[in-house]
Amino acid sequence: MSRVNKILNQKIWDTLCDDDECGEFHVEIKPEIRKALIKIAYDFLSFLDAKIPFKDITITGSMANFNYTDQSDIDPHIIFDFSNQPELLEELMQAKRKIWNDDHEIKIKGHDVELYPQSSAEPHHSSGVFSVIRNRWNAIPTRTNPEIDEELVLKKSEDLMQRIDFLDSREDRTSALRKTKDKIGKMRRAGLEREGEYSVENLVFKVLRNTGYLEKLNVIIKSDYDHSVSLDQ
């Protein structure tokens, strides 16, 4: 479950002065972390092989906020302007993102790095956003103590875990598993739009991710597809 830490993750950030000490927020990214993230982002851009200029590279999510845990990912977002591009191009980038993340297991200070191409028009729901390119905060994170219905989060998480386990035992499962995956994605987006990162739906998503159930779901779907299109010798 998410918790609120006193300071940002000191593996990633140098806290020079926080609100409690001097009344202002002065946190900088560690130079070696910034250098590594820029290299990873440019390697991903090279992999995309798309002649589309990007507007920024940002870090967002719990690692740019006070609700990080030992299992939190580092989420660099490469911001593109898709306003003059067809929707198909954005979908293609998302497909290539999945290939990249599946083919790489990059860690920084023990945390997984998960890259995202993001439209500049896409609404953002995280209170902390750091520009790696400009080396400054686009949105300063705030330390809040939200009221979280932990019982409801656990109940919804367990219901989805049980559904995934049940479908895994069935032979004709692929369609139902895909619908479950879509449901989880829509559920999370709705929660983020309604209440932000501390919504029940987003916390359920994190429970499923941290317990390995999202990975299990993806592995089963991928395995079923590979089997369905393979031919025996």
mmCIF file of C-alpha atoms in Angstrom:
data_model
loop_
_atom_site.group_PDB
_atom_site.id
_atom_site.type_symbol
_atom_site.label_atom_id
_atom_site.label_comp_id
_atom_site.label_asym_id
_atom_site.label_seq_id
_atom_site.Cartn_x
_atom_site.Cartn_y
_atom_site.Cartn_z
ATOM 1 C CA MET A 1 0.000 0.000 0.000
ATOM 2 C CA SER A 2 1.200 3.521 -0.691
ATOM 3 C CA ARG A 3 2.731 5.458 2.174
ATOM 4 C CA VAL A 4 3.837 9.056 2.504
ATOM 5 C CA ASN A 5 7.571 9.477 3.090
ATOM 6 C CA LYS A 6 9.140 12.519 4.716
ATOM 7 C CA ILE A 7 11.599 13.104 1.841
ATOM 8 C CA LEU A 8 11.967 11.975 -1.770
ATOM 9 C CA ASN A 9 13.959 8.835 -2.543
ATOM 10 C CA GLN A 10 17.552 9.704 -1.719
ATOM 11 C CA LYS A 11 18.874 7.159 -4.214
ATOM 12 C CA ILE A 12 17.576 9.476 -6.940
ATOM 13 C CA TRP A 13 17.381 12.942 -5.370
ATOM 14 C CA ASP A 14 19.530 15.270 -3.271
ATOM 15 C CA THR A 15 17.350 17.112 -0.770
ATOM 16 C CA LEU A 16 19.135 20.413 -0.196
ATOM 17 C CA CYS A 17 16.281 22.062 1.638
ATOM 18 C CA ASP A 18 12.668 21.027 2.212
ATOM 19 C CA ASP A 19 9.543 22.821 3.341
ATOM 20 C CA ASP A 20 9.948 21.763 6.968
ATOM 21 C CA GLU A 21 13.481 23.134 7.244
ATOM 22 C CA CYS A 22 13.414 26.447 5.409
ATOM 23 C CA GLY A 23 9.954 26.951 4.017
ATOM 24 C CA GLU A 24 10.867 26.129 0.421
ATOM 25 C CA PHE A 25 11.359 23.052 -1.734
ATOM 26 C CA HIS A 26 14.883 22.609 -3.086
ATOM 27 C CA VAL A 27 15.505 19.085 -4.355
ATOM 28 C CA GLU A 28 17.874 18.245 -7.207
ATOM 29 C CA ILE A 29 18.306 15.061 -9.202
ATOM 30 C CA LYS A 30 21.625 13.305 -8.713
ATOM 31 C CA PRO A 31 23.838 14.130 -11.742
ATOM 32 C CA GLU A 32 24.646 10.476 -12.491
ATOM 33 C CA ILE A 33 20.927 9.593 -12.441
ATOM 34 C CA ARG A 34 20.077 12.430 -14.832
ATOM 35 C CA LYS A 35 22.906 11.416 -17.177
ATOM 36 C CA ALA A 36 21.737 7.770 -17.182
ATOM 37 C CA LEU A 37 18.097 8.683 -17.849
ATOM 38 C CA ILE A 38 19.014 10.980 -20.739
ATOM 39 C CA LYS A 39 21.108 8.221 -22.340
ATOM 40 C CA ILE A 40 18.307 5.664 -21.919
ATOM 41 C CA ALA A 41 15.764 8.080 -23.401
ATOM 42 C CA TYR A 42 17.952 8.868 -26.423
ATOM 43 C CA ASP A 43 18.619 5.158 -26.974
ATOM 44 C CA PHE A 44 14.841 4.632 -26.961
ATOM 45 C CA LEU A 45 14.390 7.490 -29.439
ATOM 46 C CA SER A 46 16.950 5.843 -31.701
ATOM 47 C CA PHE A 47 15.055 2.558 -31.377
ATOM 48 C CA LEU A 48 11.805 4.320 -32.356
ATOM 49 C CA ASP A 49 13.464 5.532 -35.569
ATOM 50 C CA ALA A 50 10.782 8.220 -35.887
ATOM 51 C CA LYS A 51 11.664 11.685 -37.122
ATOM 52 C CA ILE A 52 9.431 13.430 -34.631
ATOM 53 C CA PRO A 53 10.970 16.043 -32.331
ATOM 54 C CA PHE A 54 10.252 15.593 -28.646
ATOM 55 C CA LYS A 55 9.409 18.422 -26.260
ATOM 56 C CA ASP A 56 10.736 17.106 -22.965
ATOM 57 C CA ILE A 57 11.828 14.091 -20.957
ATOM 58 C CA THR A 58 10.224 13.971 -17.532
ATOM 59 C CA ILE A 59 10.156 11.795 -14.442
ATOM 60 C CA THR A 60 6.771 11.360 -12.864
ATOM 61 C CA GLY A 61 4.872 8.897 -10.731
ATOM 62 C CA SER A 62 5.692 7.852 -7.186
ATOM 63 C CA MET A 63 9.461 8.174 -7.717
ATOM 64 C CA ALA A 64 8.950 11.918 -8.243
ATOM 65 C CA ASN A 65 6.720 12.104 -5.201
ATOM 66 C CA PHE A 66 6.587 11.162 -1.532
ATOM 67 C CA ASN A 67 4.587 7.928 -1.957
ATOM 68 C CA TYR A 68 7.414 5.759 -3.353
ATOM 69 C CA THR A 69 8.225 2.266 -2.095
ATOM 70 C CA ASP A 70 11.079 -0.188 -2.644
ATOM 71 C CA GLN A 71 9.061 -1.608 -5.570
ATOM 72 C CA SER A 72 8.378 1.711 -7.326
ATOM 73 C CA ASP A 73 9.441 2.073 -10.955
ATOM 74 C CA ILE A 74 11.324 5.037 -12.346
ATOM 75 C CA ASP A 75 9.001 6.327 -15.066
ATOM 76 C CA PRO A 76 10.702 8.549 -17.668
ATOM 77 C CA HIS A 77 8.127 10.038 -20.052
ATOM 78 C CA ILE A 78 9.233 11.310 -23.471
ATOM 79 C CA ILE A 79 6.810 14.090 -24.370
ATOM 80 C CA PHE A 80 5.811 14.410 -28.045
ATOM 81 C CA ASP A 81 3.492 16.793 -29.843
ATOM 82 C CA PHE A 82 1.118 14.528 -31.772
ATOM 83 C CA SER A 83 -1.241 17.341 -32.782
ATOM 84 C CA ASN A 84 -0.207 17.153 -36.453
ATOM 85 C CA GLN A 85 0.307 13.397 -36.528
ATOM 86 C CA PRO A 86 -2.222 10.647 -37.238
ATOM 87 C CA GLU A 87 -3.490 8.635 -34.281
ATOM 88 C CA LEU A 88 -1.931 5.522 -35.817
ATOM 89 C CA LEU A 89 1.548 6.960 -35.201
ATOM 90 C CA GLU A 90 0.893 7.335 -31.494
ATOM 91 C CA GLU A 91 -0.405 3.761 -31.347
ATOM 92 C CA LEU A 92 2.707 2.568 -33.190
ATOM 93 C CA MET A 93 4.919 4.309 -30.647
ATOM 94 C CA GLN A 94 3.063 2.645 -27.799
ATOM 95 C CA ALA A 95 3.542 -0.730 -29.483
ATOM 96 C CA LYS A 96 7.264 -0.090 -29.866
ATOM 97 C CA ARG A 97 7.412 1.013 -26.226
ATOM 98 C CA LYS A 98 6.071 -2.373 -25.177
ATOM 99 C CA ILE A 99 8.675 -4.126 -27.332
ATOM 100 C CA TRP A 100 11.440 -1.984 -25.821
ATOM 101 C CA ASN A 101 10.324 -2.576 -22.227
ATOM 102 C CA ASP A 102 9.885 -6.305 -22.857
ATOM 103 C CA ASP A 103 13.355 -6.588 -24.400
ATOM 104 C CA HIS A 104 15.152 -4.616 -21.682
ATOM 105 C CA GLU A 105 15.453 -5.014 -17.936
ATOM 106 C CA ILE A 106 17.029 -1.698 -16.942
ATOM 107 C CA LYS A 107 17.461 -0.863 -13.281
ATOM 108 C CA ILE A 108 18.735 2.297 -11.608
ATOM 109 C CA LYS A 109 19.650 1.949 -7.935
ATOM 110 C CA GLY A 110 17.556 -1.227 -7.766
ATOM 111 C CA HIS A 111 14.435 0.308 -9.345
ATOM 112 C CA ASP A 112 13.011 -0.787 -12.717
ATOM 113 C CA VAL A 113 13.008 1.833 -15.475
ATOM 114 C CA GLU A 114 9.779 1.892 -17.517
ATOM 115 C CA LEU A 115 9.780 4.253 -20.518
ATOM 116 C CA TYR A 116 6.673 5.951 -21.912
ATOM 117 C CA PRO A 117 6.144 8.064 -25.039
ATOM 118 C CA GLN A 118 3.478 10.568 -24.058
ATOM 119 C CA SER A 119 1.407 13.108 -25.972
ATOM 120 C CA SER A 120 1.854 16.667 -24.743
ATOM 121 C CA ALA A 121 -1.954 16.975 -24.879
ATOM 122 C CA GLU A 122 -2.478 14.062 -22.490
ATOM 123 C CA PRO A 123 -3.740 15.180 -19.060
ATOM 124 C CA HIS A 124 -1.315 14.443 -16.264
ATOM 125 C CA HIS A 125 -2.413 13.297 -12.822
ATOM 126 C CA SER A 126 0.795 13.248 -10.786
ATOM 127 C CA SER A 127 1.613 16.122 -8.451
ATOM 128 C CA GLY A 128 5.372 15.673 -9.036
ATOM 129 C CA VAL A 129 6.871 16.167 -12.513
ATOM 130 C CA PHE A 130 10.598 16.738 -13.061
ATOM 131 C CA SER A 131 12.103 17.794 -16.398
ATOM 132 C CA VAL A 132 15.264 15.758 -16.950
ATOM 133 C CA ILE A 133 16.183 17.856 -19.998
ATOM 134 C CA ARG A 134 15.745 21.252 -18.307
ATOM 135 C CA ASN A 135 16.926 19.947 -14.921
ATOM 136 C CA ARG A 136 14.081 21.573 -13.033
ATOM 137 C CA TRP A 137 10.685 20.791 -11.515
ATOM 138 C CA ASN A 138 7.711 21.331 -13.799
ATOM 139 C CA ALA A 139 5.405 20.531 -10.871
ATOM 140 C CA ILE A 140 6.679 20.403 -7.296
ATOM 141 C CA PRO A 141 5.399 17.360 -5.357
ATOM 142 C CA THR A 142 3.387 17.939 -2.215
ATOM 143 C CA ARG A 143 3.348 15.813 0.897
ATOM 144 C CA THR A 144 -0.256 14.917 1.646
ATOM 145 C CA ASN A 145 -1.911 12.387 3.916
ATOM 146 C CA PRO A 146 -4.839 11.124 1.842
ATOM 147 C CA GLU A 147 -7.640 9.061 3.294
ATOM 148 C CA ILE A 148 -7.271 5.638 1.704
ATOM 149 C CA ASP A 149 -9.889 2.915 1.983
ATOM 150 C CA GLU A 150 -7.369 0.098 2.393
ATOM 151 C CA GLU A 151 -10.074 -2.518 2.922
ATOM 152 C CA LEU A 152 -11.666 -1.631 -0.425
ATOM 153 C CA VAL A 153 -8.287 -1.593 -2.201
ATOM 154 C CA LEU A 154 -7.462 -5.065 -0.869
ATOM 155 C CA LYS A 155 -10.934 -6.417 -1.693
ATOM 156 C CA LYS A 156 -10.805 -5.187 -5.305
ATOM 157 C CA SER A 157 -7.223 -6.445 -5.657
ATOM 158 C CA GLU A 158 -8.098 -9.897 -4.326
ATOM 159 C CA ASP A 159 -11.162 -10.107 -6.594
ATOM 160 C CA LEU A 160 -9.007 -9.438 -9.668
ATOM 161 C CA MET A 161 -6.269 -11.826 -8.502
ATOM 162 C CA GLN A 162 -8.835 -14.584 -8.014
ATOM 163 C CA ARG A 163 -10.288 -13.887 -11.460
ATOM 164 C CA ILE A 164 -6.854 -14.120 -13.094
ATOM 165 C CA ASP A 165 -6.105 -17.358 -11.239
ATOM 166 C CA PHE A 166 -9.501 -18.798 -12.235
ATOM 167 C CA LEU A 167 -9.092 -17.874 -15.901
ATOM 168 C CA ASP A 168 -5.575 -19.322 -15.895
ATOM 169 C CA SER A 169 -7.125 -22.733 -15.068
ATOM 170 C CA ARG A 170 -9.493 -22.618 -18.040
ATOM 171 C CA GLU A 171 -8.666 -23.788 -21.531
ATOM 172 C CA ASP A 172 -10.724 -21.181 -23.417
ATOM 173 C CA ARG A 173 -9.351 -18.177 -21.551
ATOM 174 C CA THR A 174 -7.653 -15.776 -23.956
ATOM 175 C CA SER A 175 -10.630 -13.542 -24.720
ATOM 176 C CA ALA A 176 -11.606 -13.258 -21.048
ATOM 177 C CA LEU A 177 -8.028 -12.470 -20.038
ATOM 178 C CA ARG A 178 -7.797 -9.709 -22.638
ATOM 179 C CA LYS A 179 -11.068 -8.230 -21.373
ATOM 180 C CA THR A 180 -9.709 -8.378 -17.821
ATOM 181 C CA LYS A 181 -6.535 -6.589 -18.898
ATOM 182 C CA ASP A 182 -8.581 -3.887 -20.667
ATOM 183 C CA LYS A 183 -10.809 -3.553 -17.600
ATOM 184 C CA ILE A 184 -7.797 -2.989 -15.334
ATOM 185 C CA GLY A 185 -6.417 -0.328 -17.684
ATOM 186 C CA LYS A 186 -9.753 1.511 -17.976
ATOM 187 C CA MET A 187 -10.283 1.235 -14.220
ATOM 188 C CA ARG A 188 -6.929 2.850 -13.514
ATOM 189 C CA ARG A 189 -7.443 5.680 -16.020
ATOM 190 C CA ALA A 190 -10.878 6.438 -14.572
ATOM 191 C CA GLY A 191 -9.465 6.568 -11.048
ATOM 192 C CA LEU A 192 -6.608 8.853 -12.057
ATOM 193 C CA GLU A 193 -8.981 11.227 -13.827
ATOM 194 C CA ARG A 194 -11.388 11.291 -10.895
ATOM 195 C CA GLU A 195 -9.131 11.374 -7.825
ATOM 196 C CA GLY A 196 -5.510 11.208 -8.992
ATOM 197 C CA GLU A 197 -2.724 8.897 -7.897
ATOM 198 C CA TYR A 198 -4.303 8.009 -4.540
ATOM 199 C CA SER A 199 -7.551 6.742 -6.095
ATOM 200 C CA VAL A 200 -8.641 3.239 -5.142
ATOM 201 C CA GLU A 201 -8.337 2.122 -8.769
ATOM 202 C CA ASN A 202 -4.752 3.317 -9.150
ATOM 203 C CA LEU A 203 -3.762 1.708 -5.845
ATOM 204 C CA VAL A 204 -5.375 -1.572 -6.975
ATOM 205 C CA PHE A 205 -3.308 -1.371 -10.171
ATOM 206 C CA LYS A 206 -0.138 -0.952 -8.082
ATOM 207 C CA VAL A 207 -1.039 -3.925 -5.880
ATOM 208 C CA LEU A 208 -1.527 -6.094 -8.979
ATOM 209 C CA ARG A 209 1.774 -4.881 -10.423
ATOM 210 C CA ASN A 210 3.755 -5.322 -7.203
ATOM 211 C CA THR A 211 2.383 -8.826 -6.575
ATOM 212 C CA GLY A 212 3.271 -9.961 -10.111
ATOM 213 C CA TYR A 213 -0.303 -10.417 -11.303
ATOM 214 C CA LEU A 214 -0.029 -7.928 -14.154
ATOM 215 C CA GLU A 215 3.064 -9.727 -15.395
ATOM 216 C CA LYS A 216 1.274 -13.073 -15.014
ATOM 217 C CA LEU A 217 -1.636 -11.730 -17.055
ATOM 218 C CA ASN A 218 0.638 -10.513 -19.848
ATOM 219 C CA VAL A 219 2.665 -13.737 -19.915
ATOM 220 C CA ILE A 220 -0.462 -15.916 -20.239
ATOM 221 C CA ILE A 221 -1.923 -13.766 -23.031
ATOM 222 C CA LYS A 222 1.374 -13.763 -24.926
ATOM 223 C CA SER A 223 1.857 -17.509 -24.465
ATOM 224 C CA ASP A 224 -1.677 -18.295 -25.636
ATOM 225 C CA TYR A 225 -1.240 -16.184 -28.759
ATOM 226 C CA ASP A 226 2.119 -17.764 -29.616
ATOM 227 C CA HIS A 227 0.599 -21.233 -29.200
ATOM 228 C CA SER A 228 -2.458 -20.365 -31.303
ATOM 229 C CA VAL A 229 -0.401 -19.317 -34.354
ATOM 230 C CA SER A 230 2.285 -22.001 -34.078
ATOM 231 C CA LEU A 231 2.228 -25.171 -36.182
ATOM 232 C CA ASP A 232 3.489 -28.584 -35.171
ATOM 233 C CA GLN A 233 6.352 -30.059 -37.171
#
